[in-house]
Amino acid sequence: MLRRLSVQWQPLLLATVSPLLAVLAALLVGALLMGIAGANPVQAYAALFQESLLTYFGFGNTLTKMTPLLLAGLGVLVALRAGLFNLGGEGQIYLGGLGSLLVGLYLQGMPGWIHLPLTLLGGFALGGLWGAIAGYLKVARGLNEVLTTLLLNYVAQNLVGYLVNGPLIEPGAPSPYSPLVAETARLPKFLPQSQAHMGIFLGLALALLLLTIFSVTTLGYQVDAVGQNPIAARYAGIPVKRTLVGAMAVSGGLAGLAGSAEVIGLKYRLFENFAGGYGFDAIAIALLSRGSPLAVVLTAFFFGALRSGANVMQRSAGVPVTIVSAIQGLTLLFIAISLALEFKARAAPPSKSTQSTAAAPP
């Protein structure tokens, strides 16, 4: 009986333990890199997490950096649940920021309770459109979404770069950036004298919404069915192509909201390279979450803390900020290794002892 239970719970145990081991392994290798660089890893990690978690402004900064990571991570997760790999979060962040800027800049004279939702909707719409392009090319032309989303990143980045250097540039600006959005289109701050804004609550609400959709609704079941076996889903009457395009649109829209949060919650204007790699970090966050929206919240918080404390770690322990990027990359590497090992274990035929245990009566 105990053996059969262990077999049944083994996948859940692996899904829970593997991400934790990947993070731990990345931190250990990061400590080794700090030692090679001549720094004290204990002092460096203490400075990093003390600043990002235990100080008022550091915690506010952690929440600020967590917001785009959470929103973009949820977007990548939606695509993963549908069996798609969205590498275009970075480009969708750029388009989302552009959409919110246009609404916040050119729609004036309305109250904030109307203007702010419209501004967020503008970011969701342009980000969703950018994601839907990749989804359409996949179902209509058979183009792999990994390639198209990756290439669309460069198109989006250069499009925003052109606009803030030309039609949208602030008159007389010393460097490329747009004019400020209207005050009615800005996300309010919720920690006084810090940069933490209400976008974090938008991300948390969307995480709960996705958890509900994937847990109890027919729509969530359809997305999961298409992601696990599109052929069987088609035989079951599920519109596979429409589901794939819709999933990519929602995925892009959520990443677009990450761009919206950066523009109307933090900077209030559009800069040339404002995405800052959030879209690529979101891929690691979604993979670490193993399909759970609540796990995306925890992972985004961890990555936000790493980004928040990186500069203090450099000042306190003399560790370069790039070590944090290395830790994030190592986390992705180790989670990929754990996934490969899991797939290999599942593909292996069951042992005779396992077969006899599963066949035995309770």
Short mmCIF file of C-alpha atoms in Angstrom, two decimals:
data_model
loop_
_atom_site.label_atom_id
_atom_site.label_comp_id
_atom_site.label_asym_id
_atom_site.label_seq_id
_atom_site.Cartn_x
_atom_site.Cartn_y
_atom_site.Cartn_z
CA MET A 1 0.00 0.00 0.00
CA LEU A 2 2.76 2.42 0.99
CA ARG A 3 4.73 1.52 -2.10
CA ARG A 4 1.72 2.17 -4.33
CA LEU A 5 1.15 5.54 -2.67
CA SER A 6 4.79 6.43 -3.21
CA VAL A 7 4.43 5.61 -6.92
CA GLN A 8 1.27 7.73 -7.18
CA TRP A 9 2.80 10.71 -5.38
CA GLN A 10 6.17 10.47 -7.11
CA PRO A 11 5.32 12.93 -9.97
CA LEU A 12 3.99 15.54 -7.51
CA LEU A 13 7.05 15.08 -5.30
CA LEU A 14 9.37 15.53 -8.27
CA ALA A 15 7.48 18.62 -9.44
CA THR A 16 7.86 20.17 -5.98
CA VAL A 17 11.40 19.18 -5.15
CA SER A 18 13.05 19.67 -8.55
CA PRO A 19 12.62 23.49 -8.70
CA LEU A 20 13.88 23.82 -5.12
CA LEU A 21 16.94 21.73 -5.92
CA ALA A 22 17.54 23.77 -9.08
CA VAL A 23 17.47 27.04 -7.12
CA LEU A 24 19.70 25.59 -4.40
CA ALA A 25 22.19 24.28 -6.95
CA ALA A 26 22.26 27.67 -8.70
CA LEU A 27 22.92 29.45 -5.39
CA LEU A 28 25.73 27.01 -4.56
CA VAL A 29 27.39 27.45 -7.94
CA GLY A 30 26.89 31.21 -7.55
CA ALA A 31 28.69 31.01 -4.21
CA LEU A 32 31.53 29.16 -5.92
CA LEU A 33 31.78 31.92 -8.54
CA MET A 34 31.89 34.54 -5.77
CA GLY A 35 34.69 32.62 -4.07
CA ILE A 36 36.64 32.51 -7.33
CA ALA A 37 36.13 36.27 -7.64
CA GLY A 38 37.66 36.69 -4.18
CA ALA A 39 34.44 37.60 -2.33
CA ASN A 40 32.84 36.09 0.76
CA PRO A 41 29.65 34.26 -0.45
CA VAL A 42 28.02 34.28 2.99
CA GLN A 43 28.52 38.03 3.35
CA ALA A 44 27.30 38.60 -0.20
CA TYR A 45 24.12 36.56 0.15
CA ALA A 46 23.43 38.11 3.57
CA ALA A 47 23.72 41.61 2.08
CA LEU A 48 21.55 40.67 -0.90
CA PHE A 49 18.63 39.16 0.99
CA GLN A 50 18.83 41.54 3.97
CA GLU A 51 18.55 44.54 1.67
CA SER A 52 15.83 43.11 -0.55
CA LEU A 53 13.63 41.59 2.18
CA LEU A 54 14.30 43.28 5.54
CA THR A 55 14.53 46.99 4.74
CA TYR A 56 11.58 49.24 3.89
CA PHE A 57 12.92 50.68 0.65
CA GLY A 58 14.61 47.41 -0.34
CA PHE A 59 11.34 45.49 0.08
CA GLY A 60 9.52 48.15 -1.93
CA ASN A 61 12.13 47.81 -4.64
CA THR A 62 11.69 44.03 -4.58
CA LEU A 63 7.94 44.40 -5.16
CA THR A 64 8.59 46.91 -7.93
CA LYS A 65 10.88 44.51 -9.77
CA MET A 66 8.62 41.55 -9.00
CA THR A 67 5.63 43.17 -10.77
CA PRO A 68 6.78 42.85 -14.42
CA LEU A 69 8.34 39.46 -13.66
CA LEU A 70 5.04 38.20 -12.26
CA LEU A 71 2.90 39.48 -15.14
CA ALA A 72 5.26 38.28 -17.86
CA GLY A 73 5.79 34.96 -16.04
CA LEU A 74 2.02 34.37 -16.00
CA GLY A 75 1.98 35.07 -19.71
CA VAL A 76 4.65 32.46 -20.45
CA LEU A 77 2.81 30.01 -18.19
CA VAL A 78 -0.44 30.34 -20.17
CA ALA A 79 1.43 29.48 -23.36
CA LEU A 80 3.14 26.52 -21.67
CA ARG A 81 -0.21 25.14 -20.47
CA ALA A 82 -1.33 25.18 -24.11
CA GLY A 83 1.82 23.35 -25.22
CA LEU A 84 3.47 26.47 -26.65
CA PHE A 85 6.82 28.02 -25.83
CA ASN A 86 6.57 31.79 -25.85
CA LEU A 87 10.04 33.32 -26.05
CA GLY A 88 8.57 36.66 -27.07
CA GLY A 89 7.81 38.10 -23.65
CA GLU A 90 10.45 40.78 -24.13
CA GLY A 91 8.91 42.04 -27.35
CA GLN A 92 5.40 41.84 -25.92
CA ILE A 93 6.56 43.95 -22.97
CA TYR A 94 7.77 46.60 -25.43
CA LEU A 95 4.45 46.57 -27.30
CA GLY A 96 2.45 46.62 -24.08
CA GLY A 97 4.38 49.65 -22.86
CA LEU A 98 3.78 51.34 -26.21
CA GLY A 99 0.04 50.63 -26.09
CA SER A 100 -0.31 52.07 -22.60
CA LEU A 101 1.76 55.10 -23.52
CA LEU A 102 -0.43 55.91 -26.52
CA VAL A 103 -3.62 55.67 -24.47
CA GLY A 104 -2.11 57.52 -21.52
CA LEU A 105 -0.67 60.24 -23.74
CA TYR A 106 -3.33 60.93 -26.33
CA LEU A 107 -6.58 60.17 -24.49
CA GLN A 108 -6.97 63.12 -22.14
CA GLY A 109 -9.74 64.77 -20.18
CA MET A 110 -11.35 61.74 -18.53
CA PRO A 111 -11.46 60.65 -14.88
CA GLY A 112 -8.85 58.23 -13.59
CA TRP A 113 -11.32 55.41 -12.96
CA ILE A 114 -11.95 55.34 -16.72
CA HIS A 115 -8.55 56.41 -18.02
CA LEU A 116 -6.42 53.96 -16.01
CA PRO A 117 -8.35 50.81 -17.07
CA LEU A 118 -8.27 51.99 -20.68
CA THR A 119 -4.51 52.50 -20.41
CA LEU A 120 -4.03 48.98 -19.08
CA LEU A 121 -6.34 47.66 -21.79
CA GLY A 122 -4.19 49.38 -24.41
CA GLY A 123 -1.12 47.58 -23.14
CA PHE A 124 -2.92 44.24 -22.98
CA ALA A 125 -4.28 44.70 -26.51
CA LEU A 126 -0.97 45.49 -28.22
CA GLY A 127 0.90 42.79 -26.28
CA GLY A 128 -1.87 40.33 -27.10
CA LEU A 129 -1.76 41.27 -30.77
CA TRP A 130 2.00 40.62 -30.82
CA GLY A 131 1.47 37.20 -29.24
CA ALA A 132 -1.44 36.36 -31.53
CA ILE A 133 0.74 36.95 -34.60
CA ALA A 134 3.00 34.08 -33.53
CA GLY A 135 -0.04 31.93 -32.73
CA TYR A 136 -1.61 32.59 -36.14
CA LEU A 137 1.65 31.86 -37.98
CA LYS A 138 1.85 28.52 -36.15
CA VAL A 139 -1.67 27.29 -36.90
CA ALA A 140 -1.96 28.80 -40.40
CA ARG A 141 1.58 28.43 -41.75
CA GLY A 142 3.11 25.83 -39.46
CA LEU A 143 5.88 28.18 -38.30
CA ASN A 144 7.41 27.22 -34.96
CA GLU A 145 6.42 29.71 -32.27
CA VAL A 146 9.89 29.52 -30.69
CA LEU A 147 11.41 31.04 -33.81
CA THR A 148 8.68 33.59 -34.54
CA THR A 149 8.38 34.91 -30.97
CA LEU A 150 12.16 35.22 -30.72
CA LEU A 151 12.39 37.18 -33.96
CA LEU A 152 9.40 39.36 -33.07
CA ASN A 153 11.35 40.51 -30.01
CA TYR A 154 13.82 42.33 -32.22
CA VAL A 155 11.07 43.81 -34.35
CA ALA A 156 9.30 45.18 -31.27
CA GLN A 157 12.47 46.54 -29.68
CA ASN A 158 13.51 48.33 -32.86
CA LEU A 159 9.99 49.62 -33.47
CA VAL A 160 9.88 51.21 -30.01
CA GLY A 161 13.43 52.49 -30.51
CA TYR A 162 12.40 54.17 -33.75
CA LEU A 163 9.30 55.75 -32.21
CA VAL A 164 11.05 57.21 -29.15
CA ASN A 165 13.83 58.54 -31.38
CA GLY A 166 11.35 60.06 -33.82
CA PRO A 167 7.59 60.61 -33.67
CA LEU A 168 7.22 60.09 -29.91
CA ILE A 169 10.33 61.85 -28.62
CA GLU A 170 9.91 64.55 -25.98
CA PRO A 171 10.72 67.92 -27.60
CA GLY A 172 14.14 69.08 -26.44
CA ALA A 173 14.91 65.80 -24.65
CA PRO A 174 18.66 65.14 -24.15
CA SER A 175 18.13 61.42 -24.75
CA PRO A 176 15.41 59.34 -26.44
CA TYR A 177 12.25 59.23 -24.35
CA SER A 178 8.60 60.15 -24.79
CA PRO A 179 6.53 62.81 -22.99
CA LEU A 180 4.92 61.93 -19.67
CA VAL A 181 1.57 60.11 -19.61
CA ALA A 182 -1.37 61.89 -17.99
CA GLU A 183 -1.61 61.65 -14.21
CA THR A 184 -5.03 60.00 -14.53
CA ALA A 185 -3.37 57.12 -16.42
CA ARG A 186 -0.76 56.33 -13.74
CA LEU A 187 -0.81 53.42 -11.31
CA PRO A 188 -0.89 54.77 -7.73
CA LYS A 189 1.93 54.11 -5.28
CA PHE A 190 1.03 52.15 -2.16
CA LEU A 191 4.28 52.37 -0.14
CA PRO A 192 5.02 56.04 0.58
CA GLN A 193 8.38 57.37 -0.68
CA SER A 194 9.10 54.13 -2.53
CA GLN A 195 8.57 53.01 -6.12
CA ALA A 196 6.17 50.17 -5.22
CA HIS A 197 2.94 50.66 -7.15
CA MET A 198 -0.46 48.99 -7.43
CA GLY A 199 0.63 46.91 -10.39
CA ILE A 200 1.71 44.19 -7.97
CA PHE A 201 -1.91 43.73 -6.87
CA LEU A 202 -2.98 43.48 -10.50
CA GLY A 203 -0.46 40.67 -10.95
CA LEU A 204 -1.63 38.85 -7.80
CA ALA A 205 -5.29 39.15 -8.87
CA LEU A 206 -4.48 37.75 -12.30
CA ALA A 207 -2.57 34.85 -10.71
CA LEU A 208 -5.68 33.96 -8.66
CA LEU A 209 -7.86 34.34 -11.75
CA LEU A 210 -5.65 31.97 -13.76
CA LEU A 211 -5.60 29.50 -10.87
CA THR A 212 -9.41 29.50 -10.87
CA ILE A 213 -9.63 29.18 -14.65
CA PHE A 214 -7.23 26.24 -14.81
CA SER A 215 -8.77 24.54 -11.77
CA VAL A 216 -12.53 24.68 -12.23
CA THR A 217 -13.51 26.00 -15.67
CA THR A 218 -14.09 24.32 -19.02
CA LEU A 219 -11.84 26.86 -20.70
CA GLY A 220 -8.90 25.86 -18.51
CA TYR A 221 -9.59 22.20 -19.21
CA GLN A 222 -9.58 22.89 -22.96
CA VAL A 223 -6.25 24.69 -22.81
CA ASP A 224 -4.69 21.86 -20.79
CA ALA A 225 -6.17 19.22 -23.12
CA VAL A 226 -4.70 20.94 -26.17
CA GLY A 227 -1.37 21.32 -24.43
CA GLN A 228 -1.14 17.66 -23.42
CA ASN A 229 -2.46 16.05 -26.59
CA PRO A 230 -3.77 18.23 -29.42
CA ILE A 231 -4.79 15.23 -31.55
CA ALA A 232 -6.96 13.76 -28.80
CA ALA A 233 -8.33 17.23 -28.05
CA ARG A 234 -9.38 17.61 -31.69
CA TYR A 235 -11.20 14.25 -31.60
CA ALA A 236 -12.94 15.44 -28.42
CA GLY A 237 -14.36 18.40 -30.32
CA ILE A 238 -12.08 21.08 -28.90
CA PRO A 239 -11.21 23.84 -31.41
CA VAL A 240 -7.45 23.34 -31.26
CA LYS A 241 -6.36 26.11 -33.62
CA ARG A 242 -8.59 28.70 -31.99
CA THR A 243 -7.37 27.63 -28.56
CA LEU A 244 -3.72 27.95 -29.60
CA VAL A 245 -4.15 31.42 -31.09
CA GLY A 246 -6.19 32.50 -28.07
CA ALA A 247 -3.60 31.18 -25.64
CA MET A 248 -0.84 33.06 -27.43
CA ALA A 249 -2.95 36.23 -27.45
CA VAL A 250 -3.59 36.00 -23.70
CA SER A 251 0.07 35.12 -23.12
CA GLY A 252 1.17 38.20 -25.05
CA GLY A 253 -1.46 40.33 -23.35
CA LEU A 254 -0.21 39.42 -19.87
CA ALA A 255 3.37 40.19 -20.92
CA GLY A 256 2.06 43.43 -22.39
CA LEU A 257 0.67 44.34 -18.98
CA ALA A 258 4.20 43.94 -17.63
CA GLY A 259 5.23 46.67 -20.06
CA SER A 260 2.24 48.74 -19.00
CA ALA A 261 3.29 48.47 -15.35
CA GLU A 262 6.77 49.71 -16.20
CA VAL A 263 5.47 52.69 -18.17
CA ILE A 264 2.48 53.89 -16.12
CA GLY A 265 3.58 52.61 -12.71
CA LEU A 266 7.29 53.35 -12.61
CA LYS A 267 8.71 55.56 -15.36
CA TYR A 268 5.55 57.42 -16.57
CA ARG A 269 7.12 57.67 -20.02
CA LEU A 270 8.51 55.34 -22.70
CA PHE A 271 12.27 54.82 -22.92
CA GLU A 272 14.21 53.14 -25.70
CA ASN A 273 15.32 49.97 -23.83
CA PHE A 274 12.98 49.88 -20.87
CA ALA A 275 12.17 46.12 -20.79
CA GLY A 276 15.43 45.28 -19.03
CA GLY A 277 15.37 41.54 -19.77
CA TYR A 278 12.16 40.91 -17.80
CA GLY A 279 10.73 38.91 -20.68
CA PHE A 280 13.64 36.48 -20.67
CA ASP A 281 13.60 36.09 -16.88
CA ALA A 282 9.89 35.29 -17.19
CA ILE A 283 10.78 32.12 -19.12
CA ALA A 284 12.82 30.80 -16.18
CA ILE A 285 10.05 31.81 -13.77
CA ALA A 286 7.37 29.96 -15.73
CA LEU A 287 9.53 26.84 -16.06
CA LEU A 288 10.29 26.85 -12.34
CA SER A 289 6.58 27.19 -11.53
CA ARG A 290 5.79 23.86 -13.25
CA GLY A 291 2.42 25.10 -14.47
CA SER A 292 1.16 26.61 -11.20
CA PRO A 293 0.13 30.31 -11.15
CA LEU A 294 0.76 30.47 -7.39
CA ALA A 295 4.28 29.12 -7.90
CA VAL A 296 4.82 31.92 -10.43
CA VAL A 297 4.10 34.39 -7.61
CA LEU A 298 6.74 32.83 -5.35
CA THR A 299 9.33 32.50 -8.11
CA ALA A 300 8.78 36.05 -9.34
CA PHE A 301 9.26 37.27 -5.77
CA PHE A 302 12.56 35.36 -5.54
CA PHE A 303 13.82 36.77 -8.84
CA GLY A 304 12.65 40.24 -7.82
CA ALA A 305 14.63 39.95 -4.58
CA LEU A 306 17.74 38.92 -6.52
CA ARG A 307 17.42 41.97 -8.77
CA SER A 308 16.64 44.28 -5.86
CA GLY A 309 19.61 43.26 -3.72
CA ALA A 310 22.16 42.93 -6.50
CA ASN A 311 23.50 46.48 -6.27
CA VAL A 312 23.81 46.34 -2.47
CA MET A 313 25.65 43.04 -2.78
CA GLN A 314 28.12 44.71 -5.09
CA ARG A 315 28.68 47.63 -2.71
CA SER A 316 28.85 45.52 0.48
CA ALA A 317 30.76 42.45 -0.67
CA GLY A 318 32.39 43.60 -3.89
CA VAL A 319 30.50 41.00 -5.93
CA PRO A 320 29.67 42.10 -9.51
CA VAL A 321 25.98 42.52 -10.33
CA THR A 322 26.44 40.11 -13.21
CA ILE A 323 26.71 37.29 -10.65
CA VAL A 324 22.95 37.67 -10.13
CA SER A 325 22.37 37.23 -13.86
CA ALA A 326 24.60 34.16 -13.72
CA ILE A 327 22.52 32.72 -10.85
CA GLN A 328 19.33 33.27 -12.83
CA GLY A 329 20.86 31.60 -15.87
CA LEU A 330 22.13 28.71 -13.76
CA THR A 331 18.65 28.27 -12.29
CA LEU A 332 17.26 27.90 -15.80
CA LEU A 333 20.05 25.46 -16.69
CA PHE A 334 19.44 23.27 -13.66
CA ILE A 335 15.67 23.24 -14.13
CA ALA A 336 16.24 22.16 -17.75
CA ILE A 337 18.49 19.35 -16.52
CA SER A 338 15.88 18.25 -13.97
CA LEU A 339 13.16 18.26 -16.65
CA ALA A 340 15.32 16.15 -18.94
CA LEU A 341 15.95 13.64 -16.15
CA GLU A 342 12.24 13.49 -15.36
CA PHE A 343 11.30 12.84 -18.99
CA LYS A 344 13.96 10.15 -19.18
CA ALA A 345 12.63 8.50 -16.01
CA ARG A 346 9.04 8.56 -17.32
CA ALA A 347 10.09 7.12 -20.67
CA ALA A 348 11.90 4.21 -19.01
CA PRO A 349 9.80 1.01 -18.70
CA PRO A 350 8.53 0.31 -15.15
CA SER A 351 10.44 -2.20 -13.12
CA LYS A 352 8.95 -5.62 -12.30
CA SER A 353 8.66 -4.71 -8.63
CA THR A 354 6.69 -1.58 -9.49
CA GLN A 355 4.38 -3.54 -11.80
CA SER A 356 3.73 -6.15 -9.13
CA THR A 357 3.11 -3.42 -6.53
CA ALA A 358 0.65 -1.62 -8.77
CA ALA A 359 -1.17 -4.87 -9.57
CA ALA A 360 -1.42 -5.99 -5.95
CA PRO A 361 -4.81 -5.55 -4.18
CA PRO A 362 -5.02 -2.81 -1.52
#
